[in-house]
mmCIF file of C-alpha atoms and ligand atoms in Angstrom:
data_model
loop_
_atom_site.group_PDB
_atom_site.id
_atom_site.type_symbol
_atom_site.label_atom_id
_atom_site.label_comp_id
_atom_site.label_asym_id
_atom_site.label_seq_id
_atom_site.Cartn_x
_atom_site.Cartn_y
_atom_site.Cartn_z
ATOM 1 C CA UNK A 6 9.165 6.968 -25.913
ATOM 2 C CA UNK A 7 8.981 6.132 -21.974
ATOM 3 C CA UNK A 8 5.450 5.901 -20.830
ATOM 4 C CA UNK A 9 5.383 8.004 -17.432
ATOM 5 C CA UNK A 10 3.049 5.984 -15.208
ATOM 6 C CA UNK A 11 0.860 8.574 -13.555
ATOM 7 C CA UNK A 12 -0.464 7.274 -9.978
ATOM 8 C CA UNK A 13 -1.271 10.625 -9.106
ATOM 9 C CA UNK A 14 -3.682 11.075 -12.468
ATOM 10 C CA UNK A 15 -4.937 7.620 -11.755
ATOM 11 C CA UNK A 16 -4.927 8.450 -7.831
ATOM 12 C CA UNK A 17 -7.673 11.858 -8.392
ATOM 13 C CA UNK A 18 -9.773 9.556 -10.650
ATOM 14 C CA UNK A 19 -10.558 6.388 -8.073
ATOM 15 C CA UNK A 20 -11.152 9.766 -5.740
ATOM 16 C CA UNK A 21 -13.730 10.912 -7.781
ATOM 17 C CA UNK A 22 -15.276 7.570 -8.151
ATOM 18 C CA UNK A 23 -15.176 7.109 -4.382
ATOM 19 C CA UNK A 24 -16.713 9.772 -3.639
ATOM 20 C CA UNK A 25 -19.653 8.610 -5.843
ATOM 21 C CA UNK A 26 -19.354 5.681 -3.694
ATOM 22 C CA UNK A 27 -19.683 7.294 -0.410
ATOM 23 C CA UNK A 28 -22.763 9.289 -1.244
ATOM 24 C CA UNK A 29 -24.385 6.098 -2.513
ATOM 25 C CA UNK A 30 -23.618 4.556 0.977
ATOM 26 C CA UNK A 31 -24.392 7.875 2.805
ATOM 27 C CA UNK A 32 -28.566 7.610 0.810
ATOM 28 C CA UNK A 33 -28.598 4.368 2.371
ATOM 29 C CA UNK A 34 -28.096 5.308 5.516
ATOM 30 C CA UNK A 35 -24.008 4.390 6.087
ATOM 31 C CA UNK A 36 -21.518 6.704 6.953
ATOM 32 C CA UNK A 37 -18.051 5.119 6.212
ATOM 33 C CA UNK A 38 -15.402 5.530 8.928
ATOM 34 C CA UNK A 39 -12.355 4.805 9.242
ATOM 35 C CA UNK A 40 -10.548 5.190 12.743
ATOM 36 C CA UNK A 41 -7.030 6.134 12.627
ATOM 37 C CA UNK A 42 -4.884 4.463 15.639
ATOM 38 C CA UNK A 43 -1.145 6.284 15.799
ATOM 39 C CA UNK A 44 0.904 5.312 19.346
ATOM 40 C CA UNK A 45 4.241 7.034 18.083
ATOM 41 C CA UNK A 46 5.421 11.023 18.271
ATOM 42 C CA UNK A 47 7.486 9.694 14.916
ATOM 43 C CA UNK A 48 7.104 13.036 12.582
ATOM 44 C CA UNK A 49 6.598 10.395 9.656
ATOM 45 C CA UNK A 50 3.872 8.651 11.735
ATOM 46 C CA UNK A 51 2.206 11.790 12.318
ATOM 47 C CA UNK A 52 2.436 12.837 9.033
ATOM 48 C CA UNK A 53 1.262 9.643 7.274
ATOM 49 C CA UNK A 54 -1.762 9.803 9.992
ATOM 50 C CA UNK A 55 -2.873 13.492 9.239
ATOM 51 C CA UNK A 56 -2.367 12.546 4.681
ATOM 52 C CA UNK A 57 -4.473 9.422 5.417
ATOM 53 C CA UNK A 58 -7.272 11.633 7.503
ATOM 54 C CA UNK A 59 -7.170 14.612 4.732
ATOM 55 C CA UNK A 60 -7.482 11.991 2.110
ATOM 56 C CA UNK A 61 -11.198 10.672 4.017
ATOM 57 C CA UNK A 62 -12.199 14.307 4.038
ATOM 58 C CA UNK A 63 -11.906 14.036 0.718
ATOM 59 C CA UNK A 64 -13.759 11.704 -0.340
ATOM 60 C CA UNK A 65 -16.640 11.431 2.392
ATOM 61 C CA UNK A 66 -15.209 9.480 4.602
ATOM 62 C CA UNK A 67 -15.243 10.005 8.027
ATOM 63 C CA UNK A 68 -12.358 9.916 10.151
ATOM 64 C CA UNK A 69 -12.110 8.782 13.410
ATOM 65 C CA UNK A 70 -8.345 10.084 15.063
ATOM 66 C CA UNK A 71 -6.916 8.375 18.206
ATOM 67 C CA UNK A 72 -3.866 8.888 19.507
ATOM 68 C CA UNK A 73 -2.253 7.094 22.071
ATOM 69 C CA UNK A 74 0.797 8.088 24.246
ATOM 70 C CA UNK A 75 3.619 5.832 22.853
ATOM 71 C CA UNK A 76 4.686 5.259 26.462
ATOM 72 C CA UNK A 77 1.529 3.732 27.900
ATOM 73 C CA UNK A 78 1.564 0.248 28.273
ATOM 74 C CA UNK A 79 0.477 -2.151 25.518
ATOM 75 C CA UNK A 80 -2.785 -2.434 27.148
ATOM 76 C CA UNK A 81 -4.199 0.241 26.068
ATOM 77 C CA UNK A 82 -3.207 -0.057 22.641
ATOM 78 C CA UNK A 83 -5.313 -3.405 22.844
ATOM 79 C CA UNK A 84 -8.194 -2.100 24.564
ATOM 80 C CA UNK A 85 -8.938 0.297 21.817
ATOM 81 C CA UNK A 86 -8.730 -2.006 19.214
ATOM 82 C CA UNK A 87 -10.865 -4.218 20.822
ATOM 83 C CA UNK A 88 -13.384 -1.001 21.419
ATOM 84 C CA UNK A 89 -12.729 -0.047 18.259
ATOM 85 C CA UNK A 90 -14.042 -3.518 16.679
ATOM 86 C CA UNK A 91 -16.692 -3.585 18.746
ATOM 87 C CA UNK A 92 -17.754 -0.180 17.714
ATOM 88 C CA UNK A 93 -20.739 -0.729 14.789
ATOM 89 C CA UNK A 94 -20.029 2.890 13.256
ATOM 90 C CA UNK A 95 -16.611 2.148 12.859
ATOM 91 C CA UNK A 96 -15.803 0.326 8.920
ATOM 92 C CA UNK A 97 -12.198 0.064 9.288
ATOM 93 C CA UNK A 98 -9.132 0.552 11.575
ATOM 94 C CA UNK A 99 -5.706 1.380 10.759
ATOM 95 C CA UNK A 100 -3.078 1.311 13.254
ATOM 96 C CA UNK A 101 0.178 3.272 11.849
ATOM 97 C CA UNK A 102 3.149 1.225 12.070
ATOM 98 C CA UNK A 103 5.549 1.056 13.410
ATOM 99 C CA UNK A 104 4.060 0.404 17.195
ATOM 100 C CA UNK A 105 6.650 1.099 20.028
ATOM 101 C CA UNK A 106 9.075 -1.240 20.605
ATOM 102 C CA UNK A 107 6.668 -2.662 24.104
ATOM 103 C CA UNK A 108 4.125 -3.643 21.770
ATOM 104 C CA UNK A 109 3.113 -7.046 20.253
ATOM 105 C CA UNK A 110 2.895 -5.605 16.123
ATOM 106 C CA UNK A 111 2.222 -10.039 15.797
ATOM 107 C CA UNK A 112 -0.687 -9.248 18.325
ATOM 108 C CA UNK A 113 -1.848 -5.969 17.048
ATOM 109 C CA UNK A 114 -2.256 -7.067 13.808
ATOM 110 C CA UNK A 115 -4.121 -10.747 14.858
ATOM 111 C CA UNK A 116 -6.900 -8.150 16.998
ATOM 112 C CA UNK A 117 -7.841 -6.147 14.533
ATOM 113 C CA UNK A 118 -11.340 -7.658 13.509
ATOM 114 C CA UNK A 119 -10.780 -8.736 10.039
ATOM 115 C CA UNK A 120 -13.618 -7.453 8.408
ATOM 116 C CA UNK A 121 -12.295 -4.120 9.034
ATOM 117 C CA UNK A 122 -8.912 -4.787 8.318
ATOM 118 C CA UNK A 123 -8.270 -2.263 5.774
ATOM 119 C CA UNK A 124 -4.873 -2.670 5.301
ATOM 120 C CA UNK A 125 -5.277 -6.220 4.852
ATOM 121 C CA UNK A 126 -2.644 -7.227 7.489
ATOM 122 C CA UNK A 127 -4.844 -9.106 9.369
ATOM 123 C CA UNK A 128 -3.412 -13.517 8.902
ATOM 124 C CA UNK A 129 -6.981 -14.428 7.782
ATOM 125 C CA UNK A 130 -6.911 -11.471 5.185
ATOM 126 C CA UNK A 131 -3.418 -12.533 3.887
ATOM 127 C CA UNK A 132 -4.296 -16.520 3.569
ATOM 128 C CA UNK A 133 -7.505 -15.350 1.815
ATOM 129 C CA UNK A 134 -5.080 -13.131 -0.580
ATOM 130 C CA UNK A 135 -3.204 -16.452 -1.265
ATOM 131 C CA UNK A 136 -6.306 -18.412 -1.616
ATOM 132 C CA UNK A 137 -7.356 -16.111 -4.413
ATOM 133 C CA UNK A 138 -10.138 -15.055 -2.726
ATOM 134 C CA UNK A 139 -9.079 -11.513 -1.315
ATOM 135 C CA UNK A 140 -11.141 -9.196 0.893
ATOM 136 C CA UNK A 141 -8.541 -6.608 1.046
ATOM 137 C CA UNK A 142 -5.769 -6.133 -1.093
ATOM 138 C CA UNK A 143 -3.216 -4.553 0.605
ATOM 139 C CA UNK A 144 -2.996 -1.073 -0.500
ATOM 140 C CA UNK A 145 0.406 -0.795 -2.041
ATOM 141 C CA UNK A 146 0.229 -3.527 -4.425
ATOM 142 C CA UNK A 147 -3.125 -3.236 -5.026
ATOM 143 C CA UNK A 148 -2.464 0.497 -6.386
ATOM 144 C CA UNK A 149 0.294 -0.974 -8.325
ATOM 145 C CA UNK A 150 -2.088 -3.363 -9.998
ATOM 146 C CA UNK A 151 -4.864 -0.554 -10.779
ATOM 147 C CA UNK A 152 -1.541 1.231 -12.242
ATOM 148 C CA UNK A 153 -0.489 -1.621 -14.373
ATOM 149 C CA UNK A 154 -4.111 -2.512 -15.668
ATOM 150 C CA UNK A 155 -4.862 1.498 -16.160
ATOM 151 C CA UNK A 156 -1.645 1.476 -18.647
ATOM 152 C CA UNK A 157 -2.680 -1.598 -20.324
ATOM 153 C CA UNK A 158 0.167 -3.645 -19.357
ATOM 154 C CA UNK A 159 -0.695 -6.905 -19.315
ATOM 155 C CA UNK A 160 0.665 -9.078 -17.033
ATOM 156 C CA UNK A 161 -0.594 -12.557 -17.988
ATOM 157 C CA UNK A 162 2.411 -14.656 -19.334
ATOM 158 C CA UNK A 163 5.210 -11.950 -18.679
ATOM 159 C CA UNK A 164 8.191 -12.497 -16.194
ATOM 160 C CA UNK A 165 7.853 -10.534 -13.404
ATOM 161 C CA UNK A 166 10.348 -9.662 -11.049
ATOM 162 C CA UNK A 167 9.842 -8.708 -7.057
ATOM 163 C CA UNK A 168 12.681 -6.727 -5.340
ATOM 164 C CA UNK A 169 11.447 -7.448 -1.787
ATOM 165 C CA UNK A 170 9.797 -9.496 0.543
ATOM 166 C CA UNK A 171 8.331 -7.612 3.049
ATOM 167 C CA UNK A 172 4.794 -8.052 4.306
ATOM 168 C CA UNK A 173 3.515 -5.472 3.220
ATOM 169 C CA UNK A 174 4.893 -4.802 -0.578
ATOM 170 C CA UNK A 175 6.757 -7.246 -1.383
ATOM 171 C CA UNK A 176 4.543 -10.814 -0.134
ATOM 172 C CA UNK A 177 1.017 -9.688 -1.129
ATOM 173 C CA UNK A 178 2.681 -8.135 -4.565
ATOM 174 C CA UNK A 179 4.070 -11.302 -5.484
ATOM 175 C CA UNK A 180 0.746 -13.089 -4.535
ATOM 176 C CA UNK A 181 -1.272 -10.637 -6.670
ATOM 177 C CA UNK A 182 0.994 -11.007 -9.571
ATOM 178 C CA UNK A 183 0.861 -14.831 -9.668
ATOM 179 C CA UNK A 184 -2.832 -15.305 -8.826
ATOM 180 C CA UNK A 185 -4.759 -17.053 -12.106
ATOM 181 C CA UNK A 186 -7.415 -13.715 -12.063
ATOM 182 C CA UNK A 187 -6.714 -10.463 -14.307
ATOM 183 C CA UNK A 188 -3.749 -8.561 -13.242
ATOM 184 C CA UNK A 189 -2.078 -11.913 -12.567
ATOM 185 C CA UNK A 190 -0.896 -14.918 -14.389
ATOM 186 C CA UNK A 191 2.371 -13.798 -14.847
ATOM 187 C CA UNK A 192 6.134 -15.272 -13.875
ATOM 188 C CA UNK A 193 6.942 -14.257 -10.554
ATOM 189 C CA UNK A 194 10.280 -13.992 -8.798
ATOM 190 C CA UNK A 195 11.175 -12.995 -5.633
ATOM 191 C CA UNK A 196 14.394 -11.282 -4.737
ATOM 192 C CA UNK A 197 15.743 -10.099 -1.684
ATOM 193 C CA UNK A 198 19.106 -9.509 0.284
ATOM 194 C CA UNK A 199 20.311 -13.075 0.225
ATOM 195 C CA UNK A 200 19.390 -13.153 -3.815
ATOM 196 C CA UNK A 201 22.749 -14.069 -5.821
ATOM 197 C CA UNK A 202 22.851 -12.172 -8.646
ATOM 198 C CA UNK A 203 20.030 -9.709 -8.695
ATOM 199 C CA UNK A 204 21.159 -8.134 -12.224
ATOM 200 C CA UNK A 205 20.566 -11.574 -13.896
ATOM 201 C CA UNK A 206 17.386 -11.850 -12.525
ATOM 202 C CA UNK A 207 16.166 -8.126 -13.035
ATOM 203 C CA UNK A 208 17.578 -8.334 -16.743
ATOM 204 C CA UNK A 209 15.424 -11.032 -17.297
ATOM 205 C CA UNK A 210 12.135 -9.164 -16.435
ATOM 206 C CA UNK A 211 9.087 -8.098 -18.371
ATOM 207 C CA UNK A 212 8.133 -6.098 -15.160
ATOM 208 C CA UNK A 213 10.278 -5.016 -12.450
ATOM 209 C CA UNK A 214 8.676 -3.948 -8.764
ATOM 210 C CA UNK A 215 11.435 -2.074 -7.028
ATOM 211 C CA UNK A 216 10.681 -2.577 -3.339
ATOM 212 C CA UNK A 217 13.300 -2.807 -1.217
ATOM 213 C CA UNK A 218 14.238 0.482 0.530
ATOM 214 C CA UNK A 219 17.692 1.148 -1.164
ATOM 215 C CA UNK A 220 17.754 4.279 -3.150
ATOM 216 C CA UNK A 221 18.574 3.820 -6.712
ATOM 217 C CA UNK A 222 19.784 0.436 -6.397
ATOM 218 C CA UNK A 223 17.972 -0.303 -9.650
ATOM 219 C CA UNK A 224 19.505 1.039 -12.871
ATOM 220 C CA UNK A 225 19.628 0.934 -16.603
ATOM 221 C CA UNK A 226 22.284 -1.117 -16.757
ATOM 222 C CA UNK A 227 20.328 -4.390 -14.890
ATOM 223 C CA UNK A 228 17.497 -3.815 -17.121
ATOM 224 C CA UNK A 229 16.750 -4.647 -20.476
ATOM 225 C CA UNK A 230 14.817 -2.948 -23.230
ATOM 226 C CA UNK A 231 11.052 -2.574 -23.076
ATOM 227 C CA UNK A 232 10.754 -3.452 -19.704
ATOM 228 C CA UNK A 233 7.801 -1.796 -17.510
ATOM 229 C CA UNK A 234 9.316 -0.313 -13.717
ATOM 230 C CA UNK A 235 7.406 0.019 -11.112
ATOM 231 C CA UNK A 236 9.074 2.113 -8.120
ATOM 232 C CA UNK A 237 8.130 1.685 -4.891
ATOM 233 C CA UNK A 238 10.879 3.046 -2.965
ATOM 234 C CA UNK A 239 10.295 6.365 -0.693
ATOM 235 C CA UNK A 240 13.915 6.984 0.754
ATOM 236 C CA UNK A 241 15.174 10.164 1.778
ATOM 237 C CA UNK A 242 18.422 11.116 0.911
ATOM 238 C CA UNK A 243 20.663 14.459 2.382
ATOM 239 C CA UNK A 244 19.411 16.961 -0.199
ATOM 240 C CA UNK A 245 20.526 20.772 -0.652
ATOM 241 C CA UNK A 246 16.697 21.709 -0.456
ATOM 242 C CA UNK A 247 14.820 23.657 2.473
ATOM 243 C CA UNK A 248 13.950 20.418 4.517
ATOM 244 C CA UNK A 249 17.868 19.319 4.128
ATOM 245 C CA UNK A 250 16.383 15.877 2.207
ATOM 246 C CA UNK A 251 14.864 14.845 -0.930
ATOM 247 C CA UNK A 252 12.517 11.779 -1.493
ATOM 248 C CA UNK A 253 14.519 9.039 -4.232
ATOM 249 C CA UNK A 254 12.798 5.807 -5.459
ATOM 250 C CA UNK A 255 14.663 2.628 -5.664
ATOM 251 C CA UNK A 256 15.010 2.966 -9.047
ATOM 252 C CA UNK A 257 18.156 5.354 -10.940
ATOM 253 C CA UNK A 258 14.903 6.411 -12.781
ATOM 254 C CA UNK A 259 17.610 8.676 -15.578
ATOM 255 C CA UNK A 260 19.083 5.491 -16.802
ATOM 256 C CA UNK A 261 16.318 3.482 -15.932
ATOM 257 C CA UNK A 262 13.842 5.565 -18.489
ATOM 258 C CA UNK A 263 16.092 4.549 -21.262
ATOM 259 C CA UNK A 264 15.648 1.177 -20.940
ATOM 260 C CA UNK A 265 11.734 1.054 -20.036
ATOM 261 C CA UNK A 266 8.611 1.214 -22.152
ATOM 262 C CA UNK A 267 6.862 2.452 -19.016
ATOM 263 C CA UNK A 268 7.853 3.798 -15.276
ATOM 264 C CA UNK A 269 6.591 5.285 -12.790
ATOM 265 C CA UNK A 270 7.894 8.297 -10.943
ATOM 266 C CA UNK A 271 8.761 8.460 -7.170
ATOM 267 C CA UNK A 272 7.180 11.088 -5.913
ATOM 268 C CA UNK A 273 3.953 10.376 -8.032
ATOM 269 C CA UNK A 274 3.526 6.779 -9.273
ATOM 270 C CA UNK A 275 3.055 4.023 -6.447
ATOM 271 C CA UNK A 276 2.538 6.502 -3.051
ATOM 272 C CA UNK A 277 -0.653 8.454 -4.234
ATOM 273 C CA UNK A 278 -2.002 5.077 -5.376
ATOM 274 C CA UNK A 279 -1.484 3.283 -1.806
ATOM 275 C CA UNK A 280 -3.263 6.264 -0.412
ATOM 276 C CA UNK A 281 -6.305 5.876 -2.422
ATOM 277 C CA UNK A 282 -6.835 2.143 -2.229
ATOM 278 C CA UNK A 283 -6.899 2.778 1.739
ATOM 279 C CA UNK A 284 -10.060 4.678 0.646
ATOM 280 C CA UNK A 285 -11.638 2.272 -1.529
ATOM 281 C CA UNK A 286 -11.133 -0.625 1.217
ATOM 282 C CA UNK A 287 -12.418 1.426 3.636
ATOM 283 C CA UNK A 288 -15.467 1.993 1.052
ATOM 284 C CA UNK A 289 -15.635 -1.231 0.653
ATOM 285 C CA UNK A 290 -15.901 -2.405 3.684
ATOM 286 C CA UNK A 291 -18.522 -0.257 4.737
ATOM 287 C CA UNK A 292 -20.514 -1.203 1.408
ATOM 288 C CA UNK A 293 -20.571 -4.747 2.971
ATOM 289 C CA UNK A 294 -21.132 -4.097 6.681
ATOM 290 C CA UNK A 295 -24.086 -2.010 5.410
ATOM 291 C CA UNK A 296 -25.350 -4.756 2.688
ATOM 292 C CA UNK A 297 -25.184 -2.294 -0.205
ATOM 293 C CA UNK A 298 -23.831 -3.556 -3.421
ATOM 294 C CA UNK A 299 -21.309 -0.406 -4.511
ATOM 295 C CA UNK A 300 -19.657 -0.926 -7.879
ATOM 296 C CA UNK A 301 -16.294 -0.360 -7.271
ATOM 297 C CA UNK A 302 -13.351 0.169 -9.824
HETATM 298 P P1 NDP B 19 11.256 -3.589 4.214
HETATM 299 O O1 NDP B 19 12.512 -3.004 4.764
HETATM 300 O O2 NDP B 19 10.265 -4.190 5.133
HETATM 301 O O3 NDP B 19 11.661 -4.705 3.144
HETATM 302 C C1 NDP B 19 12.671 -4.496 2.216
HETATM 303 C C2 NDP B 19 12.872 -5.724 1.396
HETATM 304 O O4 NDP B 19 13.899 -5.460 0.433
HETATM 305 C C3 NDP B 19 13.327 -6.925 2.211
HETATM 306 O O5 NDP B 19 12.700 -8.093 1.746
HETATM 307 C C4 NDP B 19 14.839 -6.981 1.947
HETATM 308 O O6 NDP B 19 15.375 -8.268 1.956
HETATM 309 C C5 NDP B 19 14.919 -6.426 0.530
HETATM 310 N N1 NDP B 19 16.206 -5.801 0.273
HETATM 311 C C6 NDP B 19 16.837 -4.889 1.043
HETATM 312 N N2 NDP B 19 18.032 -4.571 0.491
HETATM 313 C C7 NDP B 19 18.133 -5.295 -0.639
HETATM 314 C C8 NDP B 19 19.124 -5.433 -1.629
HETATM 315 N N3 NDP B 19 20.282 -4.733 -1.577
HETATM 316 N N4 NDP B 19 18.912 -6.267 -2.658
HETATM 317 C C9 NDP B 19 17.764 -6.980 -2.733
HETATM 318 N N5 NDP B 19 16.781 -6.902 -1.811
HETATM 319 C C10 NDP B 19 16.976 -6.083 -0.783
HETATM 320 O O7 NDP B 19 10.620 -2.434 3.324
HETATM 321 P P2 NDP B 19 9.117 -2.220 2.796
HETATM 322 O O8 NDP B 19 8.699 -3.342 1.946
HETATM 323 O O9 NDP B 19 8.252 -1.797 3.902
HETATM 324 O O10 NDP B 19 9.359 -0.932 1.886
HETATM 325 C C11 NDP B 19 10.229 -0.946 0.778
HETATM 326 C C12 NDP B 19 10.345 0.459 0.232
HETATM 327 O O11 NDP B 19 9.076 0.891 -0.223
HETATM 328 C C13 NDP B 19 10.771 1.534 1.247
HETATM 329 O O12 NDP B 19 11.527 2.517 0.579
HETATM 330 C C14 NDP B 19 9.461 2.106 1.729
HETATM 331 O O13 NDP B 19 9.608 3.424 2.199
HETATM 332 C C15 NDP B 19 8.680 2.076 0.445
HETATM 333 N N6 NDP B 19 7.235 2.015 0.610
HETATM 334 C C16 NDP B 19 6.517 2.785 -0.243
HETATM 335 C C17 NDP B 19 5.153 2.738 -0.229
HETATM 336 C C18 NDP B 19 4.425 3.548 -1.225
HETATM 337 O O14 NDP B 19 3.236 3.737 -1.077
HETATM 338 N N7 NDP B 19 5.073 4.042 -2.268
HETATM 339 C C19 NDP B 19 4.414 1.918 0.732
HETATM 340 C C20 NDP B 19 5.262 1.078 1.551
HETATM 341 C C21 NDP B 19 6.621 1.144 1.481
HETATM 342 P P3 NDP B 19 15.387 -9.216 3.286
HETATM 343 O O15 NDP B 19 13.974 -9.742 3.406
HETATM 344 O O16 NDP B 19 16.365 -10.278 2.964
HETATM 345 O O17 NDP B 19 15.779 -8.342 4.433
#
């Protein structure tokens, strides 16, 4: 029997704890925020921005919203983060990627004053990731890892496979996965475009994190028995539905169940999980601006 890994079950419960969280803060005297920085008229943008901002509501958290014209010159984008950073109210900042094509994303991401660096983007949060001594985990794999742990699947010894490099899945995943801390210890191997052989490597896997934008390039067949899937993948493909798409995983997750002991389902496994662990850094981050020791999950 294939285990359906549940982010949006998991997802609702870190909610509920946060919001404990946030009216623990709010009795001593801190109002988390979390400004929201979107310079693009992208409909995906937009409506990542507005989930993200619904999400705070949520929970307690107040949301700051600031939206720049995506033609204005880079400046501007820079003078609000620096304003932004400066601005003691404000816990974290998020600024939706991607930034028009003008802008410095390198810069934009070095501004951003680390300590509110929710995402965890920031080059002194991702060396303190490697170190082992993380302030923020980036959101996706840090979900993934409160998904793994919730099911009991331990990772310490297994092979673990990576599908993905990218900065922000596939780097900080692999980091989290081979870091000697719970939740870590295992095998890792990274595999991307250039990877010879990605079958052999997948086959071999205890755990398999799908993360590389390709809609069901993972299947049964380069999988073997008892294997735990994680799908990160959010692709849309031409759908007959009212919106003329669907959303697929990177996973075939029909033949892909038959193989695994546990998966989780795109929508519904990785995505509501990312969304809540922008909450809890943003919690947390307020908990030590403010000095208050909040017990997190
Ligand atoms: P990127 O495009 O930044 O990175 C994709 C990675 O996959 C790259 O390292 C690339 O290799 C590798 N790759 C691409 N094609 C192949 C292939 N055929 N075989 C092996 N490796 C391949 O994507 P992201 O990491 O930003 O996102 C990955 C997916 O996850 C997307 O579908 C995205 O929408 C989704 N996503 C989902 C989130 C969630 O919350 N569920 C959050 C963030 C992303 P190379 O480095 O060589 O180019």
């Amino acid at each position: 029997m294939t285990e359906l890994l549940d982010g949006e079950a998991l997802a609702a419960r870190f909610r509920e704890e946060l919001v404990a969280a946030t009216e623990r803060l709010a009795d001593a005297g801190s109002q988390p925020t979390l400004a929201t920085v979107l310079m693009s008229d992208d409909p995906a943008s937009e409506t990542y921005v507005s989930m993200k901002q619904d999400d705070c509501a949520e929970v307690g958290i107040e949301a700051r919203d600031v939206e720049l014209d995506p033609t204005a010159p880079a400046t501007e984008l820079h003078d609000t983060v620096d304003e932004l950073n400066a601005d003691p109210e404000v816990n974290g900042i998020l600024v939706q990627m991607p930034v028009p094509d003008h802008v410095d994303k390198r810069r934009v991401l070095r501004q951003v004053n680390p300590a509110k660096d929710v995402d965890g983007f920031h080059p002194e949060n991702v060396g303190r990731l490697v170190a082992g001594d993380a302030r923020f985990k980036p959101c996706t794999p840090h979900g993934i890892q409160k998904l793994l742990a919730d099911a009991g699947v331990d990772t310490e010894g297994k092979d673990a496979v990576v599908v993905g490099r990218s900065d922000i899945v596939g780097k900080p995943m692999v980091n989290l996965l081979m870091q000697k801390a719970a939740g870590g210890n295992a095998t890792v191997t990274v595999c991307h475009s250039r990877t010879d052989d990605l079958a052999a490597k997948t086959r071999g896997a205890d755990i398999v994190v799908a993360a590389a934008g390709v809609p069901g390039m993972v299947d049964g067949d380069m999988l073997s028995e008892g294997v735990v899937v994680v799908d990160v993948g959010i692709n849309r493909v031409d759908a007959d539905t009212e919106k003329g798409y669907e959303l697929v995983g990177d996973v075939d997750f029909e033949s892909a169940s038959e193989k695994a002991r546990a998966i989780t389902p795109v929508p519904g496994g990785v995505g509501p999980m990312t969304r809540a662990m922008l909450l809890y850094n943003t919690v947390k981050a307020t908990g030590q601006d403010a000095g208050v020791d909040i017990d997190l999950p």
